[in-house]
XYZ file of C-alpha atoms in Angstrom:
282
model
C -0.067 -0.172 -0.190
C 2.889 2.388 -0.401
C 2.385 3.557 -3.064
C -1.255 4.502 -2.394
C -0.522 6.338 0.850
C 2.124 8.304 -1.988
C 0.100 9.381 -3.771
C -2.273 10.724 -1.152
C 0.066 12.456 0.915
C 2.035 14.095 -1.834
C 2.275 17.457 -2.142
C 4.259 20.080 -3.621
C 7.005 19.980 -0.627
C 7.633 16.601 -2.066
C 10.914 15.922 0.608
C 8.571 16.421 3.579
C 6.281 13.877 2.237
C 8.411 11.516 1.219
C 10.233 11.655 5.008
C 6.731 11.412 6.600
C 6.024 8.514 5.042
C 8.862 6.893 5.757
C 8.291 7.642 9.530
C 5.079 6.789 9.583
C 5.359 2.933 7.485
C 7.975 2.479 9.706
C 5.861 2.894 12.661
C 3.168 0.501 10.791
C 5.698 -1.841 10.502
C 7.102 -1.759 13.894
C 2.417 -2.572 14.884
C 2.544 -5.420 12.778
C 5.430 -6.845 15.156
C 2.714 -6.586 18.186
C 0.174 -7.120 16.426
C 2.080 -10.961 15.021
C 3.907 -11.715 18.429
C -0.072 -11.207 19.989
C -1.659 -13.980 17.219
C 1.729 -15.714 18.047
C 0.911 -16.558 21.738
C -2.614 -16.467 20.959
C -2.076 -19.696 18.352
C -0.016 -21.387 21.139
C -2.679 -20.492 24.028
C -5.234 -22.125 22.357
C -3.269 -25.346 20.692
C -0.903 -26.228 23.346
C 0.539 -29.473 21.457
C 2.796 -27.060 18.967
C 4.773 -25.939 21.922
C 4.892 -28.946 22.688
C 9.406 -31.148 22.133
C 9.929 -34.063 20.741
C 11.450 -36.541 23.353
C 14.155 -37.331 23.967
C 14.537 -40.340 22.215
C 13.680 -38.807 19.085
C 16.152 -35.773 19.209
C 19.182 -38.328 20.134
C 17.640 -40.256 17.050
C 17.829 -37.206 15.033
C 21.247 -36.527 16.100
C 22.561 -39.336 15.128
C 20.883 -38.819 11.576
C 22.378 -35.759 11.328
C 26.257 -36.648 12.653
C 25.635 -39.679 9.780
C 24.458 -37.122 7.329
C 27.491 -34.866 7.429
C 29.672 -38.051 7.525
C 28.691 -38.825 4.329
C 29.412 -35.099 3.107
C 27.245 -35.908 0.361
C 25.176 -32.661 -0.546
C 24.051 -33.984 -4.273
C 22.606 -36.949 -2.031
C 20.210 -34.502 -0.068
C 19.324 -32.636 -2.507
C 18.456 -35.330 -5.173
C 16.807 -36.983 -1.104
C 14.650 -33.837 -0.878
C 13.274 -33.575 -4.469
C 12.705 -36.216 -4.890
C 9.746 -36.461 -1.262
C 8.663 -33.397 -3.050
C 7.771 -35.251 -6.259
C 6.090 -37.866 -3.347
C 3.696 -36.176 -2.535
C -0.066 -36.718 -3.739
C 0.286 -32.491 -3.826
C 4.209 -31.829 -5.745
C 1.471 -31.532 -8.858
C -0.380 -28.673 -7.837
C 2.749 -27.350 -5.362
C 4.684 -27.690 -8.339
C 1.337 -25.096 -10.276
C 2.297 -22.946 -7.302
C 5.680 -21.444 -8.200
C 5.048 -21.740 -11.424
C 3.104 -18.706 -10.993
C 6.666 -17.073 -9.969
C 7.293 -16.676 -13.641
C 4.869 -14.140 -14.105
C 5.865 -11.164 -15.181
C 2.017 -9.127 -15.382
C 2.230 -8.215 -11.962
C 3.269 -5.233 -9.823
C 6.899 -5.818 -9.306
C 10.420 -3.884 -10.532
C 9.857 -5.373 -14.203
C 5.925 -4.293 -15.280
C 6.726 -0.906 -12.949
C 10.254 -0.456 -14.850
C 7.868 -1.097 -18.000
C 4.766 1.351 -17.004
C 7.278 3.811 -16.852
C 8.434 3.327 -20.778
C 4.815 3.454 -21.330
C 4.939 7.005 -20.008
C 2.918 6.545 -17.128
C 4.008 8.711 -14.387
C 5.452 7.529 -10.699
C 2.312 8.152 -8.862
C 0.478 6.293 -11.839
C 1.647 3.383 -10.829
C 2.130 3.458 -6.926
C -1.739 4.530 -6.769
C -2.129 1.167 -10.010
C -0.043 -0.449 -7.200
C -2.151 0.106 -4.702
C -4.839 -0.650 -5.489
C -4.131 -4.070 -6.557
C -3.440 -5.090 -2.965
C -6.275 -4.143 -1.922
C -7.839 -6.170 -4.522
C -6.078 -8.566 -4.132
C -7.069 -8.786 -0.076
C -10.061 -9.875 -1.623
C -8.342 -13.559 -2.136
C -9.286 -13.586 2.121
C -12.220 -13.438 1.325
C -13.063 -15.500 -1.827
C -11.254 -18.337 -0.373
C -13.083 -17.601 3.205
C -15.939 -18.212 0.803
C -15.686 -20.545 -1.994
C -14.204 -23.180 0.631
C -16.874 -23.203 2.846
C -19.376 -24.132 0.274
C -16.567 -26.807 -2.518
C -13.645 -28.242 -1.538
C -10.531 -26.856 -2.095
C -9.368 -29.089 -5.073
C -12.276 -27.194 -6.886
C -11.398 -23.671 -5.285
C -7.808 -24.779 -6.677
C -9.354 -25.217 -9.826
C -12.005 -22.096 -10.398
C -8.710 -20.147 -9.150
C -6.336 -20.914 -11.778
C -8.698 -21.034 -14.193
C -10.341 -17.093 -13.451
C -6.579 -15.811 -13.390
C -5.859 -17.670 -16.864
C -8.265 -16.107 -18.277
C -7.108 -12.383 -17.118
C -4.166 -13.277 -18.360
C -4.837 -14.626 -21.730
C -6.698 -10.525 -21.642
C -3.597 -8.624 -20.106
C -0.967 -10.807 -22.375
C -3.883 -9.922 -25.751
C -4.483 -5.910 -24.594
C -0.164 -6.176 -24.632
C 0.024 -7.637 -27.919
C -2.456 -5.443 -30.048
C -0.297 -2.270 -28.700
C 2.835 -3.373 -29.195
C 4.196 -0.364 -31.454
C 1.387 2.292 -30.359
C 0.365 3.706 -26.733
C -3.269 2.219 -26.755
C -4.472 4.168 -23.391
C -7.652 2.128 -24.249
C -5.892 -1.290 -24.026
C -2.931 0.245 -21.582
C -6.210 0.376 -19.243
C -6.725 -3.556 -19.887
C -3.393 -4.548 -19.203
C -3.603 -2.591 -16.309
C -7.140 -3.649 -14.414
C -7.230 -7.226 -15.626
C -3.716 -7.569 -13.246
C -5.732 -6.016 -11.025
C -8.388 -8.363 -10.788
C -5.706 -11.653 -11.145
C -4.438 -10.543 -8.160
C -7.962 -11.865 -6.126
C -7.811 -15.556 -7.863
C -3.687 -15.929 -7.400
C -4.267 -15.558 -3.204
C -7.206 -17.398 -3.545
C -5.240 -20.254 -5.210
C -2.378 -19.516 -2.945
C -4.207 -20.478 0.462
C -5.631 -23.040 -1.579
C -2.573 -25.054 -2.313
C -0.937 -24.442 0.535
C -3.859 -25.436 2.882
C -3.765 -28.769 0.861
C -0.170 -29.235 1.615
C -0.199 -28.592 5.332
C -3.120 -31.854 5.025
C -2.096 -33.869 2.899
C 2.110 -33.690 3.834
C 2.960 -35.451 6.421
C 4.020 -34.141 9.086
C 7.665 -35.804 9.752
C 8.501 -34.745 5.887
C 6.188 -31.294 6.231
C 9.359 -29.686 6.652
C 11.421 -31.124 4.307
C 8.677 -30.137 1.618
C 8.150 -26.601 2.903
C 11.773 -25.765 2.588
C 12.431 -27.552 -0.945
C 8.211 -25.570 -1.667
C 10.284 -22.143 -1.266
C 13.377 -23.289 -3.207
C 10.864 -23.665 -6.458
C 9.415 -20.795 -5.810
C 12.010 -18.848 -5.483
C 13.932 -20.464 -8.878
C 10.984 -19.609 -10.506
C 11.624 -16.070 -9.383
C 14.767 -15.913 -9.981
C 13.852 -17.128 -13.758
C 11.650 -13.965 -14.202
C 14.223 -11.454 -13.548
C 17.118 -13.439 -15.620
C 14.808 -13.585 -18.851
C 13.759 -9.660 -18.204
C 17.569 -9.366 -18.053
C 17.970 -11.548 -21.452
C 14.678 -9.483 -22.790
C 16.081 -5.758 -21.565
C 14.316 -3.912 -24.495
C 11.115 -2.772 -23.497
C 9.845 -3.035 -26.942
C 10.638 -6.865 -26.290
C 8.236 -6.919 -23.061
C 5.584 -9.167 -25.161
C 8.385 -11.559 -24.721
C 8.818 -11.639 -20.852
C 4.670 -11.523 -20.375
C 4.417 -14.467 -23.051
C 6.936 -16.865 -20.327
C 4.742 -16.081 -17.654
C 1.413 -16.475 -19.136
C 3.286 -19.347 -20.225
C 3.994 -20.839 -16.947
C 0.346 -20.020 -15.620
C -0.969 -22.103 -18.643
C 1.384 -25.077 -16.773
C 0.216 -24.340 -14.028
C -3.875 -25.272 -15.253
C -2.603 -28.338 -16.703
C -0.877 -29.361 -13.707
C -4.126 -28.777 -11.532
C -6.049 -30.122 -13.436
C -4.624 -33.309 -13.617
C -2.707 -33.767 -10.751
C -5.358 -32.269 -8.176
C -9.236 -31.378 -9.931
C -8.225 -35.391 -11.342
C -6.669 -36.884 -8.794
C -8.724 -39.042 -7.468
C -6.980 -39.026 -4.039
C -7.332 -36.185 -3.092
C -10.625 -35.884 -1.370
C -10.767 -31.927 0.496
Protein backbone atom coordinates (compact mmCIF):
# COMPACT_ATOMS: atom_id res chain seq x y z
CA UNK A 1 0.00 0.00 0.00
CA UNK A 2 3.06 2.29 -0.05
CA UNK A 3 2.33 3.65 -3.53
CA UNK A 4 -1.28 4.47 -2.69
CA UNK A 5 -0.23 6.14 0.57
CA UNK A 6 2.37 8.29 -1.23
CA UNK A 7 -0.22 9.31 -3.80
CA UNK A 8 -2.59 10.55 -1.08
CA UNK A 9 0.05 12.38 0.99
CA UNK A 10 2.23 13.86 -1.77
CA UNK A 11 2.17 17.66 -2.10
CA UNK A 12 4.55 20.23 -3.50
CA UNK A 13 7.15 19.58 -0.77
CA UNK A 14 8.23 16.13 -1.91
CA UNK A 15 11.18 15.82 0.50
CA UNK A 16 9.04 16.37 3.62
CA UNK A 17 6.34 14.07 2.25
CA UNK A 18 8.83 11.25 1.74
CA UNK A 19 10.24 11.72 5.24
CA UNK A 20 6.74 11.64 6.74
CA UNK A 21 5.84 8.56 4.66
CA UNK A 22 9.01 6.75 5.76
CA UNK A 23 8.28 7.46 9.45
CA UNK A 24 4.62 6.47 9.10
CA UNK A 25 5.41 3.20 7.33
CA UNK A 26 8.09 2.45 9.93
CA UNK A 27 5.51 2.89 12.70
CA UNK A 28 3.06 0.62 10.83
CA UNK A 29 5.69 -2.09 10.40
CA UNK A 30 6.61 -1.87 14.08
CA UNK A 31 2.95 -2.13 15.06
CA UNK A 32 2.58 -5.19 12.83
CA UNK A 33 5.27 -6.96 14.89
CA UNK A 34 3.14 -6.40 18.00
CA UNK A 35 0.06 -7.77 16.24
CA UNK A 36 1.92 -10.83 14.94
CA UNK A 37 3.37 -11.52 18.40
CA UNK A 38 -0.07 -11.27 19.98
CA UNK A 39 -1.69 -13.69 17.54
CA UNK A 40 1.26 -16.09 17.69
CA UNK A 41 0.90 -16.23 21.47
CA UNK A 42 -2.84 -16.67 21.04
CA UNK A 43 -2.35 -19.64 18.70
CA UNK A 44 0.01 -21.36 21.13
CA UNK A 45 -2.45 -20.82 23.99
CA UNK A 46 -5.29 -22.36 21.94
CA UNK A 47 -3.16 -25.27 20.67
CA UNK A 48 -0.63 -26.09 23.42
CA UNK A 49 0.68 -29.14 21.54
CA UNK A 50 2.44 -26.81 19.10
CA UNK A 51 4.79 -25.77 21.90
CA UNK A 52 5.61 -29.34 22.98
CA UNK A 53 9.19 -30.42 22.37
CA UNK A 54 10.12 -33.75 20.84
CA UNK A 55 11.02 -36.56 23.18
CA UNK A 56 14.62 -37.19 24.20
CA UNK A 57 14.78 -40.40 22.18
CA UNK A 58 13.59 -38.64 19.04
CA UNK A 59 16.15 -35.89 19.60
CA UNK A 60 18.98 -38.43 19.95
CA UNK A 61 17.86 -40.27 16.82
CA UNK A 62 17.73 -37.01 14.88
CA UNK A 63 21.22 -36.13 16.13
CA UNK A 64 22.57 -39.52 15.02
CA UNK A 65 20.90 -39.13 11.64
CA UNK A 66 22.36 -35.64 11.28
CA UNK A 67 25.87 -36.84 12.16
CA UNK A 68 25.52 -39.66 9.67
CA UNK A 69 24.49 -37.24 6.93
CA UNK A 70 27.40 -34.93 7.74
CA UNK A 71 29.89 -37.79 7.70
CA UNK A 72 28.70 -38.84 4.27
CA UNK A 73 29.32 -35.31 3.00
CA UNK A 74 27.00 -35.87 0.08
CA UNK A 75 25.09 -32.65 -0.45
CA UNK A 76 23.97 -33.61 -3.95
CA UNK A 77 22.51 -36.90 -2.71
CA UNK A 78 20.67 -35.04 0.04
CA UNK A 79 19.30 -32.53 -2.46
CA UNK A 80 18.07 -35.28 -4.77
CA UNK A 81 16.47 -37.02 -1.81
CA UNK A 82 14.60 -33.84 -0.83
CA UNK A 83 13.34 -33.33 -4.39
CA UNK A 84 12.29 -37.00 -4.57
CA UNK A 85 10.35 -36.65 -1.32
CA UNK A 86 8.73 -33.48 -2.66
CA UNK A 87 7.66 -35.08 -5.95
CA UNK A 88 6.23 -38.18 -4.21
CA UNK A 89 3.64 -36.12 -2.35
CA UNK A 90 0.05 -36.34 -3.68
CA UNK A 91 -0.12 -32.54 -3.92
CA UNK A 92 3.26 -32.13 -5.66
CA UNK A 93 1.61 -31.13 -8.95
CA UNK A 94 -0.37 -28.36 -7.29
CA UNK A 95 2.69 -27.19 -5.33
CA UNK A 96 4.74 -27.04 -8.54
CA UNK A 97 1.90 -25.11 -10.20
CA UNK A 98 2.07 -22.55 -7.38
CA UNK A 99 5.83 -22.22 -7.83
CA UNK A 100 5.41 -21.69 -11.59
CA UNK A 101 3.36 -18.56 -10.94
CA UNK A 102 6.53 -16.86 -9.72
CA UNK A 103 7.69 -16.79 -13.35
CA UNK A 104 4.82 -14.48 -14.28
CA UNK A 105 5.89 -10.87 -14.99
CA UNK A 106 2.32 -9.58 -15.40
CA UNK A 107 2.09 -8.54 -11.76
CA UNK A 108 3.00 -5.49 -9.66
CA UNK A 109 6.79 -5.65 -9.50
CA UNK A 110 10.03 -4.16 -10.71
CA UNK A 111 9.84 -5.43 -14.31
CA UNK A 112 6.24 -4.31 -14.74
CA UNK A 113 7.05 -0.91 -13.21
CA UNK A 114 9.94 -0.40 -15.63
CA UNK A 115 7.64 -1.21 -18.55
CA UNK A 116 4.93 1.18 -17.36
CA UNK A 117 7.48 3.98 -16.94
CA UNK A 118 8.61 3.33 -20.51
CA UNK A 119 4.96 3.55 -21.61
CA UNK A 120 4.82 7.03 -20.12
CA UNK A 121 2.96 6.50 -16.84
CA UNK A 122 3.88 8.78 -13.97
CA UNK A 123 5.35 7.20 -10.86
CA UNK A 124 2.49 8.38 -8.66
CA UNK A 125 0.00 6.79 -11.07
CA UNK A 126 1.98 3.54 -10.97
CA UNK A 127 2.07 3.69 -7.18
CA UNK A 128 -1.68 4.21 -7.07
CA UNK A 129 -2.23 1.22 -9.35
CA UNK A 130 0.03 -0.96 -7.20
CA UNK A 131 -1.88 0.11 -4.10
CA UNK A 132 -5.22 -0.72 -5.72
CA UNK A 133 -3.85 -4.09 -6.84
CA UNK A 134 -2.79 -4.83 -3.25
CA UNK A 135 -6.22 -3.93 -1.88
CA UNK A 136 -7.94 -6.04 -4.54
CA UNK A 137 -5.59 -8.91 -3.69
CA UNK A 138 -6.89 -8.81 -0.11
CA UNK A 139 -10.28 -9.82 -1.48
CA UNK A 140 -8.67 -13.19 -2.24
CA UNK A 141 -8.82 -13.99 1.47
CA UNK A 142 -12.57 -13.30 1.41
CA UNK A 143 -13.23 -15.35 -1.72
CA UNK A 144 -11.11 -18.20 -0.34
CA UNK A 145 -13.14 -18.30 2.86
CA UNK A 146 -16.44 -18.31 0.99
CA UNK A 147 -15.33 -20.84 -1.63
CA UNK A 148 -13.65 -23.27 0.78
CA UNK A 149 -16.76 -23.32 2.98
CA UNK A 150 -19.01 -24.25 0.05
CA UNK A 151 -16.67 -26.17 -2.26
CA UNK A 152 -13.77 -28.56 -1.77
CA UNK A 153 -10.24 -27.20 -1.66
CA UNK A 154 -9.34 -28.76 -5.01
CA UNK A 155 -12.40 -27.15 -6.63
CA UNK A 156 -11.38 -23.81 -5.13
CA UNK A 157 -7.87 -24.25 -6.53
CA UNK A 158 -9.27 -25.21 -9.94
CA UNK A 159 -11.60 -22.25 -10.42
CA UNK A 160 -9.04 -19.76 -9.07
CA UNK A 161 -6.25 -20.84 -11.45
CA UNK A 162 -8.81 -20.87 -14.29
CA UNK A 163 -9.92 -17.32 -13.50
CA UNK A 164 -6.30 -16.19 -13.27
CA UNK A 165 -5.53 -17.70 -16.67
CA UNK A 166 -8.53 -15.91 -18.22
CA UNK A 167 -7.47 -12.56 -16.72
CA UNK A 168 -3.86 -12.88 -17.85
CA UNK A 169 -4.87 -14.05 -21.33
CA UNK A 170 -6.91 -10.85 -21.70
CA UNK A 171 -3.95 -8.86 -20.37
CA UNK A 172 -1.57 -10.47 -22.82
CA UNK A 173 -3.96 -9.85 -25.69
CA UNK A 174 -4.16 -6.17 -24.78
CA UNK A 175 -0.36 -6.04 -24.48
CA UNK A 176 0.16 -7.57 -27.92
CA UNK A 177 -2.46 -5.32 -29.55
CA UNK A 178 -0.72 -2.25 -28.14
CA UNK A 179 2.74 -3.43 -29.27
CA UNK A 180 4.36 -0.62 -31.25
CA UNK A 181 1.64 1.85 -30.27
CA UNK A 182 0.78 3.81 -27.13
CA UNK A 183 -2.91 3.00 -26.81
CA UNK A 184 -4.24 4.14 -23.44
CA UNK A 185 -7.28 1.87 -23.77
CA UNK A 186 -5.16 -1.28 -24.06
CA UNK A 187 -3.03 -0.10 -21.14
CA UNK A 188 -6.12 0.31 -18.95
CA UNK A 189 -7.29 -3.20 -19.91
CA UNK A 190 -3.82 -4.52 -19.06
CA UNK A 191 -3.76 -2.91 -15.61
CA UNK A 192 -7.37 -3.81 -14.82
CA UNK A 193 -6.77 -7.44 -15.79
CA UNK A 194 -3.71 -7.67 -13.57
CA UNK A 195 -5.69 -6.22 -10.64
CA UNK A 196 -8.47 -8.78 -11.16
CA UNK A 197 -5.97 -11.64 -11.35
CA UNK A 198 -4.69 -10.82 -7.86
CA UNK A 199 -7.92 -12.13 -6.33
CA UNK A 200 -7.52 -15.56 -7.91
CA UNK A 201 -3.77 -15.58 -7.20
CA UNK A 202 -4.19 -15.35 -3.44
CA UNK A 203 -7.20 -17.68 -3.46
CA UNK A 204 -5.11 -20.27 -5.31
CA UNK A 205 -2.12 -19.68 -3.03
CA UNK A 206 -4.15 -20.35 0.12
CA UNK A 207 -5.91 -23.35 -1.42
CA UNK A 208 -2.65 -25.10 -2.33
CA UNK A 209 -1.04 -24.14 0.98
CA UNK A 210 -3.96 -25.67 2.88
CA UNK A 211 -3.87 -28.80 0.73
CA UNK A 212 -0.17 -29.17 1.51
CA UNK A 213 -0.91 -28.85 5.22
CA UNK A 214 -3.61 -31.52 4.98
CA UNK A 215 -1.89 -34.02 2.68
CA UNK A 216 1.83 -33.84 3.48
CA UNK A 217 2.83 -36.10 6.42
CA UNK A 218 4.08 -34.25 9.48
CA UNK A 219 7.49 -35.95 9.50
CA UNK A 220 8.40 -34.59 6.04
CA UNK A 221 6.39 -31.35 6.13
CA UNK A 222 9.44 -29.23 6.90
CA UNK A 223 11.45 -30.82 4.10
CA UNK A 224 8.63 -30.42 1.57
CA UNK A 225 7.97 -26.83 2.67
CA UNK A 226 11.64 -25.93 2.31
CA UNK A 227 11.77 -27.49 -1.16
CA UNK A 228 8.64 -25.53 -2.10
CA UNK A 229 10.27 -22.25 -1.09
CA UNK A 230 13.34 -23.22 -3.08
CA UNK A 231 11.22 -23.91 -6.18
CA UNK A 232 9.48 -20.56 -5.82
CA UNK A 233 12.84 -18.77 -5.50
CA UNK A 234 14.11 -20.64 -8.58
CA UNK A 235 11.24 -19.51 -10.80
CA UNK A 236 11.42 -15.98 -9.40
CA UNK A 237 15.10 -15.88 -10.34
CA UNK A 238 14.22 -17.21 -13.80
CA UNK A 239 11.81 -14.30 -14.26
CA UNK A 240 14.57 -11.76 -13.59
CA UNK A 241 17.02 -13.72 -15.73
CA UNK A 242 14.58 -13.48 -18.63
CA UNK A 243 14.26 -9.78 -17.82
CA UNK A 244 18.01 -9.43 -18.36
CA UNK A 245 17.84 -11.33 -21.65
CA UNK A 246 14.83 -9.39 -22.96
CA UNK A 247 15.82 -6.08 -21.39
CA UNK A 248 14.50 -3.88 -24.19
CA UNK A 249 11.02 -2.56 -23.24
CA UNK A 250 9.84 -3.34 -26.77
CA UNK A 251 10.49 -7.02 -25.94
CA UNK A 252 8.33 -7.00 -22.82
CA UNK A 253 5.63 -8.96 -24.65
CA UNK A 254 8.12 -11.85 -24.95
CA UNK A 255 8.81 -11.78 -21.22
CA UNK A 256 5.07 -11.60 -20.52
CA UNK A 257 4.55 -14.52 -22.88
CA UNK A 258 6.79 -16.74 -20.74
CA UNK A 259 4.71 -15.76 -17.72
CA UNK A 260 1.40 -16.58 -19.39
CA UNK A 261 2.86 -19.88 -20.62
CA UNK A 262 3.82 -20.74 -17.03
CA UNK A 263 0.23 -20.10 -15.93
CA UNK A 264 -1.03 -22.36 -18.73
CA UNK A 265 1.28 -25.15 -17.52
CA UNK A 266 0.12 -24.51 -13.95
CA UNK A 267 -3.51 -24.79 -15.08
CA UNK A 268 -2.97 -28.25 -16.60
CA UNK A 269 -0.95 -29.40 -13.59
CA UNK A 270 -3.83 -28.49 -11.29
CA UNK A 271 -6.38 -30.01 -13.65
CA UNK A 272 -4.74 -33.42 -13.97
CA UNK A 273 -2.81 -33.82 -10.71
CA UNK A 274 -5.23 -32.16 -8.29
CA UNK A 275 -8.76 -31.68 -9.63
CA UNK A 276 -9.01 -35.04 -11.41
CA UNK A 277 -6.93 -36.89 -8.82
CA UNK A 278 -9.29 -39.28 -7.03
CA UNK A 279 -6.81 -39.68 -4.16
CA UNK A 280 -7.36 -36.05 -3.15
CA UNK A 281 -10.74 -35.86 -1.44
CA UNK A 282 -10.52 -32.48 0.31
